[in-house]
PDB file of C-alpha atoms in Angstrom:
ATOM      1  CA  UNK M 205      43.445 -63.060  50.473  1.00 70.00           C
ATOM      2  CA  UNK M 206      44.372 -63.152  54.127  1.00 80.00           C
ATOM      3  CA  UNK M 207      42.630 -62.863  57.465  1.00 87.00           C
ATOM      4  CA  UNK M 208      43.342 -62.969  61.175  1.00 92.00           C
ATOM      5  CA  UNK M 209      41.108 -64.181  63.981  1.00 96.00           C
ATOM      6  CA  UNK M 210      41.913 -63.367  67.566  1.00 97.00           C
ATOM      7  CA  UNK M 211      39.844 -65.861  69.471  1.00 95.00           C
ATOM      8  CA  UNK M 212      39.340 -63.833  72.645  1.00 96.00           C
ATOM      9  CA  UNK M 213      38.313 -60.199  72.812  1.00 95.00           C
ATOM     10  CA  UNK M 214      39.228 -60.063  76.522  1.00 97.00           C
ATOM     11  CA  UNK M 215      41.604 -62.151  78.635  1.00 98.00           C
ATOM     12  CA  UNK M 216      41.953 -61.723  82.387  1.00 98.00           C
ATOM     13  CA  UNK M 217      44.784 -63.305  84.390  1.00 97.00           C
ATOM     14  CA  UNK M 218      46.262 -62.829  87.834  1.00 97.00           C
ATOM     15  CA  UNK M 219      49.656 -61.227  88.208  1.00 97.00           C
ATOM     16  CA  UNK M 220      52.366 -63.883  88.170  1.00 97.00           C
ATOM     17  CA  UNK M 221      50.312 -66.442  86.206  1.00 98.00           C
ATOM     18  CA  UNK M 222      50.835 -67.439  82.553  1.00 98.00           C
ATOM     19  CA  UNK M 223      49.354 -65.488  79.662  1.00 98.00           C
ATOM     20  CA  UNK M 224      47.957 -67.061  76.484  1.00 98.00           C
ATOM     21  CA  UNK M 225      46.541 -64.899  73.681  1.00 98.00           C
ATOM     22  CA  UNK M 226      45.239 -66.926  70.744  1.00 98.00           C
ATOM     23  CA  UNK M 227      45.525 -66.067  67.072  1.00 97.00           C
ATOM     24  CA  UNK M 228      44.601 -67.992  63.919  1.00 97.00           C
ATOM     25  CA  UNK M 229      45.349 -66.793  60.412  1.00 93.00           C
ATOM     26  CA  UNK M 230      44.645 -67.628  56.815  1.00 89.00           C
ATOM     27  CA  UNK M 231      46.872 -66.678  53.933  1.00 81.00           C
ATOM     28  CA  UNK M 232      47.346 -67.391  50.248  1.00 73.00           C
ATOM     29  CA  UNK M 233      51.113 -67.024  50.520  1.00 74.00           C
ATOM     30  CA  UNK M 234      53.705 -67.940  53.118  1.00 77.00           C
ATOM     31  CA  UNK M 235      52.883 -65.369  55.747  1.00 84.00           C
ATOM     32  CA  UNK M 236      54.840 -63.056  57.955  1.00 87.00           C
ATOM     33  CA  UNK M 237      53.178 -62.786  61.348  1.00 91.00           C
ATOM     34  CA  UNK M 238      53.475 -60.109  63.991  1.00 94.00           C
ATOM     35  CA  UNK M 239      52.231 -59.313  67.448  1.00 97.00           C
ATOM     36  CA  UNK M 240      51.873 -55.642  68.363  1.00 96.00           C
ATOM     37  CA  UNK M 241      50.918 -54.172  71.747  1.00 96.00           C
ATOM     38  CA  UNK M 242      49.051 -50.935  72.338  1.00 94.00           C
ATOM     39  CA  UNK M 243      49.040 -49.426  75.810  1.00 92.00           C
ATOM     40  CA  UNK M 244      46.215 -47.010  76.631  1.00 88.00           C
ATOM     41  CA  UNK M 245      46.383 -43.836  74.545  1.00 82.00           C
ATOM     42  CA  UNK M 246      49.664 -44.914  72.992  1.00 85.00           C
ATOM     43  CA  UNK M 247      50.872 -46.031  69.591  1.00 87.00           C
ATOM     44  CA  UNK M 248      51.601 -49.603  68.585  1.00 92.00           C
ATOM     45  CA  UNK M 249      54.826 -51.315  69.584  1.00 93.00           C
ATOM     46  CA  UNK M 250      56.187 -54.469  67.977  1.00 93.00           C
ATOM     47  CA  UNK M 251      56.449 -57.391  70.397  1.00 96.00           C
ATOM     48  CA  UNK M 252      57.778 -59.992  67.979  1.00 95.00           C
ATOM     49  CA  UNK M 253      57.575 -61.239  64.422  1.00 92.00           C
ATOM     50  CA  UNK M 254      57.830 -64.471  62.445  1.00 91.00           C
ATOM     51  CA  UNK M 255      59.255 -64.431  58.921  1.00 82.00           C
ATOM     52  CA  UNK M 256      59.860 -68.097  58.035  1.00 75.00           C
ATOM     53  CA  UNK M 257      62.905 -68.632  60.234  1.00 75.00           C
ATOM     54  CA  UNK M 258      62.586 -70.399  63.610  1.00 84.00           C
ATOM     55  CA  UNK M 259      59.010 -71.313  64.451  1.00 89.00           C
ATOM     56  CA  UNK M 260      59.408 -70.295  68.093  1.00 94.00           C
ATOM     57  CA  UNK M 261      59.914 -66.557  68.201  1.00 95.00           C
ATOM     58  CA  UNK M 262      61.071 -64.662  71.254  1.00 95.00           C
ATOM     59  CA  UNK M 263      60.088 -61.053  71.695  1.00 95.00           C
ATOM     60  CA  UNK M 264      60.440 -58.217  74.130  1.00 95.00           C
ATOM     61  CA  UNK M 265      59.292 -58.232  77.766  1.00 94.00           C
ATOM     62  CA  UNK M 266      59.359 -62.015  78.056  1.00 96.00           C
ATOM     63  CA  UNK M 267      56.749 -62.712  75.365  1.00 97.00           C
ATOM     64  CA  UNK M 268      57.088 -65.466  72.799  1.00 97.00           C
ATOM     65  CA  UNK M 269      54.965 -66.991  70.069  1.00 97.00           C
ATOM     66  CA  UNK M 270      55.012 -70.248  68.163  1.00 95.00           C
ATOM     67  CA  UNK M 271      54.151 -70.522  64.490  1.00 93.00           C
ATOM     68  CA  UNK M 272      52.230 -73.740  63.791  1.00 93.00           C
ATOM     69  CA  UNK M 273      51.540 -74.116  60.106  1.00 90.00           C
ATOM     70  CA  UNK M 274      49.403 -77.243  60.511  1.00 91.00           C
ATOM     71  CA  UNK M 275      47.096 -75.398  62.887  1.00 93.00           C
ATOM     72  CA  UNK M 276      47.450 -71.986  61.148  1.00 93.00           C
ATOM     73  CA  UNK M 277      48.063 -70.524  64.582  1.00 95.00           C
ATOM     74  CA  UNK M 278      50.439 -67.984  66.086  1.00 96.00           C
ATOM     75  CA  UNK M 279      49.543 -67.841  69.787  1.00 98.00           C
ATOM     76  CA  UNK M 280      51.295 -65.382  72.102  1.00 98.00           C
ATOM     77  CA  UNK M 281      52.475 -66.535  75.539  1.00 98.00           C
ATOM     78  CA  UNK M 282      54.264 -65.241  78.584  1.00 98.00           C
ATOM     79  CA  UNK M 283      55.180 -67.399  81.603  1.00 97.00           C
ATOM     80  CA  UNK M 284      54.370 -64.814  84.255  1.00 97.00           C
ATOM     81  CA  UNK M 285      52.132 -61.779  83.834  1.00 97.00           C
ATOM     82  CA  UNK M 286      53.099 -58.374  85.149  1.00 96.00           C
ATOM     83  CA  UNK M 287      50.796 -55.464  85.862  1.00 96.00           C
ATOM     84  CA  UNK M 288      52.529 -53.471  83.115  1.00 95.00           C
ATOM     85  CA  UNK M 289      51.383 -56.052  80.538  1.00 97.00           C
ATOM     86  CA  UNK M 290      47.817 -54.747  80.722  1.00 97.00           C
ATOM     87  CA  UNK M 291      47.140 -53.477  77.190  1.00 97.00           C
ATOM     88  CA  UNK M 292      45.532 -54.276  73.838  1.00 96.00           C
ATOM     89  CA  UNK M 293      47.330 -56.908  71.759  1.00 97.00           C
ATOM     90  CA  UNK M 294      47.035 -57.254  68.001  1.00 96.00           C
ATOM     91  CA  UNK M 295      47.940 -60.236  65.872  1.00 96.00           C
ATOM     92  CA  UNK M 296      48.887 -59.177  62.348  1.00 93.00           C
ATOM     93  CA  UNK M 297      49.466 -61.104  59.132  1.00 89.00           C
ATOM     94  CA  UNK M 298      51.299 -59.999  56.033  1.00 83.00           C
ATOM     95  CA  UNK M 299      51.177 -62.151  52.960  1.00 65.00           C
ATOM     96  CA  UNK M 300      52.708 -59.874  50.397  1.00 58.00           C
ATOM     97  CA  UNK M 301      55.906 -61.237  48.962  1.00 50.00           C
ATOM     98  CA  UNK M 302      59.068 -59.224  49.347  1.00 39.00           C
ATOM     99  CA  UNK M 303      58.917 -58.238  45.720  1.00 37.00           C
ATOM    100  CA  UNK M 304      56.074 -55.828  46.239  1.00 40.00           C
ATOM    101  CA  UNK M 305      54.192 -53.670  48.705  1.00 43.00           C
ATOM    102  CA  UNK M 306      50.655 -52.547  48.892  1.00 46.00           C
ATOM    103  CA  UNK M 307      47.784 -51.348  50.906  1.00 45.00           C
ATOM    104  CA  UNK M 308      46.563 -54.853  51.551  1.00 46.00           C
ATOM    105  CA  UNK M 309      49.905 -56.048  52.870  1.00 59.00           C
ATOM    106  CA  UNK M 310      49.003 -55.958  56.570  1.00 78.00           C
ATOM    107  CA  UNK M 311      45.826 -57.316  58.083  1.00 85.00           C
ATOM    108  CA  UNK M 312      45.125 -56.734  61.760  1.00 91.00           C
ATOM    109  CA  UNK M 313      43.087 -58.896  64.078  1.00 93.00           C
ATOM    110  CA  UNK M 314      40.418 -57.178  66.154  1.00 94.00           C
ATOM    111  CA  UNK M 315      42.585 -57.159  69.232  1.00 95.00           C
ATOM    112  CA  UNK M 316      42.625 -58.876  72.629  1.00 97.00           C
ATOM    113  CA  UNK M 317      42.321 -56.752  75.725  1.00 97.00           C
ATOM    114  CA  UNK M 318      44.580 -58.200  78.423  1.00 97.00           C
ATOM    115  CA  UNK M 319      43.574 -57.485  82.016  1.00 97.00           C
ATOM    116  CA  UNK M 320      45.949 -58.237  84.863  1.00 97.00           C
ATOM    117  CA  UNK M 321      44.376 -58.843  88.269  1.00 96.00           C
ATOM    118  CA  UNK M 322      46.515 -57.972  91.301  1.00 94.00           C
TER     119      UNK M 322
ATOM    120  CA  UNK I 110      64.707 -38.517  68.705  1.00 61.00           C
ATOM    121  CA  UNK I 111      61.228 -39.922  68.100  1.00 70.00           C
ATOM    122  CA  UNK I 112      61.265 -42.361  65.196  1.00 91.00           C
ATOM    123  CA  UNK I 113      57.779 -41.646  63.814  1.00 95.00           C
ATOM    124  CA  UNK I 114      56.035 -38.488  64.923  1.00 94.00           C
ATOM    125  CA  UNK I 115      52.594 -37.097  64.190  1.00 96.00           C
ATOM    126  CA  UNK I 116      51.010 -33.717  64.710  1.00 96.00           C
ATOM    127  CA  UNK I 117      48.645 -32.798  66.125  1.00 96.00           C
ATOM    128  CA  UNK I 118      47.973 -35.369  68.825  1.00 94.00           C
ATOM    129  CA  UNK I 119      44.366 -34.239  69.168  1.00 96.00           C
ATOM    130  CA  UNK I 120      42.189 -32.567  66.535  1.00 97.00           C
ATOM    131  CA  UNK I 121      38.648 -31.390  67.175  1.00 97.00           C
ATOM    132  CA  UNK I 122      36.749 -29.834  64.297  1.00 97.00           C
ATOM    133  CA  UNK I 123      33.317 -29.240  62.798  1.00 97.00           C
ATOM    134  CA  UNK I 124      31.650 -31.268  60.069  1.00 97.00           C
ATOM    135  CA  UNK I 125      32.432 -29.990  56.624  1.00 97.00           C
ATOM    136  CA  UNK I 126      35.852 -28.588  57.485  1.00 97.00           C
ATOM    137  CA  UNK I 127      39.116 -29.566  55.797  1.00 97.00           C
ATOM    138  CA  UNK I 128      42.019 -30.660  57.980  1.00 97.00           C
ATOM    139  CA  UNK I 129      45.500 -32.143  57.728  1.00 97.00           C
ATOM    140  CA  UNK I 130      47.573 -34.454  59.895  1.00 97.00           C
ATOM    141  CA  UNK I 131      51.331 -34.436  59.524  1.00 97.00           C
ATOM    142  CA  UNK I 132      53.682 -37.396  59.816  1.00 97.00           C
ATOM    143  CA  UNK I 133      57.453 -37.499  59.839  1.00 96.00           C
ATOM    144  CA  UNK I 134      59.858 -40.395  60.190  1.00 96.00           C
ATOM    145  CA  UNK I 135      63.584 -40.102  60.873  1.00 95.00           C
ATOM    146  CA  UNK I 136      64.403 -43.767  60.267  1.00 94.00           C
ATOM    147  CA  UNK I 137      65.399 -43.364  56.641  1.00 93.00           C
ATOM    148  CA  UNK I 138      62.606 -45.725  55.591  1.00 92.00           C
ATOM    149  CA  UNK I 139      61.320 -45.955  52.046  1.00 89.00           C
ATOM    150  CA  UNK I 140      57.672 -46.743  52.756  1.00 89.00           C
ATOM    151  CA  UNK I 141      55.057 -44.963  54.845  1.00 91.00           C
ATOM    152  CA  UNK I 142      51.470 -45.809  55.709  1.00 91.00           C
ATOM    153  CA  UNK I 143      48.293 -44.394  57.161  1.00 93.00           C
ATOM    154  CA  UNK I 144      45.933 -46.478  59.296  1.00 93.00           C
ATOM    155  CA  UNK I 145      42.538 -45.717  60.821  1.00 94.00           C
ATOM    156  CA  UNK I 146      41.581 -47.146  64.220  1.00 93.00           C
ATOM    157  CA  UNK I 147      37.867 -47.043  64.924  1.00 92.00           C
ATOM    158  CA  UNK I 148      36.063 -46.820  68.251  1.00 90.00           C
ATOM    159  CA  UNK I 149      36.276 -50.600  68.655  1.00 89.00           C
ATOM    160  CA  UNK I 150      40.047 -50.401  68.220  1.00 88.00           C
ATOM    161  CA  UNK I 151      39.970 -52.122  64.841  1.00 90.00           C
ATOM    162  CA  UNK I 152      42.892 -51.028  62.674  1.00 90.00           C
ATOM    163  CA  UNK I 153      42.625 -50.814  58.923  1.00 88.00           C
ATOM    164  CA  UNK I 154      45.175 -49.665  56.412  1.00 87.00           C
ATOM    165  CA  UNK I 155      44.250 -46.649  54.319  1.00 89.00           C
ATOM    166  CA  UNK I 156      47.318 -46.038  52.188  1.00 85.00           C
ATOM    167  CA  UNK I 157      50.825 -47.209  51.622  1.00 86.00           C
ATOM    168  CA  UNK I 158      53.321 -45.045  49.801  1.00 87.00           C
ATOM    169  CA  UNK I 159      56.918 -45.215  48.738  1.00 83.00           C
ATOM    170  CA  UNK I 160      58.874 -43.138  46.295  1.00 72.00           C
ATOM    171  CA  UNK I 161      57.521 -45.210  43.464  1.00 68.00           C
ATOM    172  CA  UNK I 162      53.878 -45.783  44.085  1.00 77.00           C
ATOM    173  CA  UNK I 163      50.835 -44.916  46.098  1.00 80.00           C
ATOM    174  CA  UNK I 164      48.537 -47.782  46.916  1.00 74.00           C
ATOM    175  CA  UNK I 165      45.060 -46.836  48.057  1.00 71.00           C
ATOM    176  CA  UNK I 166      42.691 -49.095  49.910  1.00 75.00           C
ATOM    177  CA  UNK I 167      39.603 -49.034  47.742  1.00 70.00           C
ATOM    178  CA  UNK I 168      37.328 -48.552  50.748  1.00 82.00           C
ATOM    179  CA  UNK I 169      38.858 -45.155  51.567  1.00 87.00           C
ATOM    180  CA  UNK I 170      36.711 -42.219  50.410  1.00 90.00           C
ATOM    181  CA  UNK I 171      38.373 -39.871  47.952  1.00 91.00           C
ATOM    182  CA  UNK I 172      37.971 -37.088  50.507  1.00 95.00           C
ATOM    183  CA  UNK I 173      41.134 -38.539  52.015  1.00 94.00           C
ATOM    184  CA  UNK I 174      44.396 -37.844  50.208  1.00 92.00           C
ATOM    185  CA  UNK I 175      47.989 -38.497  51.251  1.00 90.00           C
ATOM    186  CA  UNK I 176      50.655 -36.035  50.223  1.00 90.00           C
ATOM    187  CA  UNK I 177      54.383 -36.675  50.454  1.00 89.00           C
ATOM    188  CA  UNK I 178      56.679 -33.652  50.073  1.00 88.00           C
ATOM    189  CA  UNK I 179      59.685 -35.916  50.556  1.00 88.00           C
ATOM    190  CA  UNK I 180      60.608 -39.439  51.626  1.00 88.00           C
ATOM    191  CA  UNK I 181      60.489 -38.601  55.321  1.00 92.00           C
ATOM    192  CA  UNK I 182      57.001 -37.101  55.338  1.00 93.00           C
ATOM    193  CA  UNK I 183      53.524 -38.389  54.525  1.00 93.00           C
ATOM    194  CA  UNK I 184      50.726 -36.003  55.403  1.00 95.00           C
ATOM    195  CA  UNK I 185      47.035 -36.875  55.392  1.00 96.00           C
ATOM    196  CA  UNK I 186      44.544 -34.349  54.055  1.00 96.00           C
ATOM    197  CA  UNK I 187      40.858 -34.788  54.710  1.00 96.00           C
ATOM    198  CA  UNK I 188      38.225 -32.721  52.925  1.00 96.00           C
ATOM    199  CA  UNK I 189      34.602 -32.171  53.949  1.00 97.00           C
ATOM    200  CA  UNK I 190      34.931 -33.960  57.271  1.00 97.00           C
ATOM    201  CA  UNK I 191      32.063 -36.202  58.355  1.00 96.00           C
ATOM    202  CA  UNK I 192      31.029 -37.548  61.753  1.00 96.00           C
ATOM    203  CA  UNK I 193      32.166 -41.026  60.738  1.00 94.00           C
ATOM    204  CA  UNK I 194      35.704 -39.791  60.233  1.00 96.00           C
ATOM    205  CA  UNK I 195      36.126 -39.548  64.003  1.00 97.00           C
ATOM    206  CA  UNK I 196      38.842 -42.054  64.857  1.00 96.00           C
ATOM    207  CA  UNK I 197      42.483 -42.374  65.784  1.00 95.00           C
ATOM    208  CA  UNK I 198      44.787 -42.123  62.780  1.00 96.00           C
ATOM    209  CA  UNK I 199      48.197 -43.749  62.893  1.00 95.00           C
ATOM    210  CA  UNK I 200      51.137 -43.137  60.631  1.00 94.00           C
ATOM    211  CA  UNK I 201      53.746 -45.875  60.202  1.00 93.00           C
ATOM    212  CA  UNK I 202      56.904 -46.545  58.231  1.00 92.00           C
ATOM    213  CA  UNK I 203      58.957 -49.527  57.157  1.00 89.00           C
ATOM    214  CA  UNK I 204      62.348 -49.936  55.580  1.00 88.00           C
ATOM    215  CA  UNK I 205      60.914 -51.277  52.346  1.00 80.00           C
ATOM    216  CA  UNK I 206      57.499 -52.286  51.105  1.00 74.00           C
ATOM    217  CA  UNK I 207      58.284 -55.943  51.706  1.00 71.00           C
ATOM    218  CA  UNK I 208      55.671 -57.966  53.496  1.00 70.00           C
ATOM    219  CA  UNK I 209      58.002 -59.099  56.268  1.00 76.00           C
ATOM    220  CA  UNK I 210      59.273 -55.655  57.180  1.00 82.00           C
ATOM    221  CA  UNK I 211      58.451 -54.344  60.632  1.00 87.00           C
ATOM    222  CA  UNK I 212      56.260 -51.287  60.607  1.00 89.00           C
ATOM    223  CA  UNK I 213      57.038 -48.587  63.152  1.00 92.00           C
ATOM    224  CA  UNK I 214      54.030 -46.621  64.325  1.00 93.00           C
ATOM    225  CA  UNK I 215      53.566 -43.047  65.394  1.00 93.00           C
ATOM    226  CA  UNK I 216      51.690 -42.124  68.595  1.00 92.00           C
ATOM    227  CA  UNK I 217      48.425 -41.479  66.771  1.00 94.00           C
ATOM    228  CA  UNK I 218      46.157 -38.488  66.152  1.00 96.00           C
ATOM    229  CA  UNK I 219      42.724 -38.555  67.726  1.00 96.00           C
ATOM    230  CA  UNK I 220      40.303 -36.807  65.368  1.00 97.00           C
ATOM    231  CA  UNK I 221      36.902 -35.780  66.692  1.00 97.00           C
ATOM    232  CA  UNK I 222      34.348 -34.396  64.247  1.00 97.00           C
ATOM    233  CA  UNK I 223      31.441 -32.534  65.858  1.00 96.00           C
TER     234      UNK I 223
END
């Protein structure tokens, strides 16, 4: 079994200030973790993913996330917010081993709506 | 050159009708998926499918059925539409069915059932 908890449904920051979006997970296996972004009326775009390599993962558009096994966390950060970062962000966990697939392979968090104040 | 495409983008229909949503991927991937995003933006997987097996989320009503004419296409058929089926449906694909594979999403189809 696996689950994802995004601790904030909404986060509001001023342009140019740091962004922190929090995510905790639980998993029976060694997980793969993802962050996806969804801009209004658009599909989902991968920001970054962790698959048991380096614990600090760098993604697109200046985002990064750190996998902390002891805290079961995978928080997303960005040093300086831009107006174009305003969107819905989803933390996703996949616990299925590479040997198989399945409909329960990906579990999405409920999303964090990021608001950027000018 | 869109990687994962869906048609139509918007679908408005009456309760009780049968409708289909088409999905195509040009990435050469082996595995495709359908997700449902509800009004609160919560995403839940409905199906995953590769050329070997179809895995169905047990919470999906049997009015929903995926059909794959070939590896690049996974269409979603919905019979006897209900009000609660109104949602955004996303198609996705990944290279394999491995848990660490990135899934690439289509732009979504907004279904409204009146």
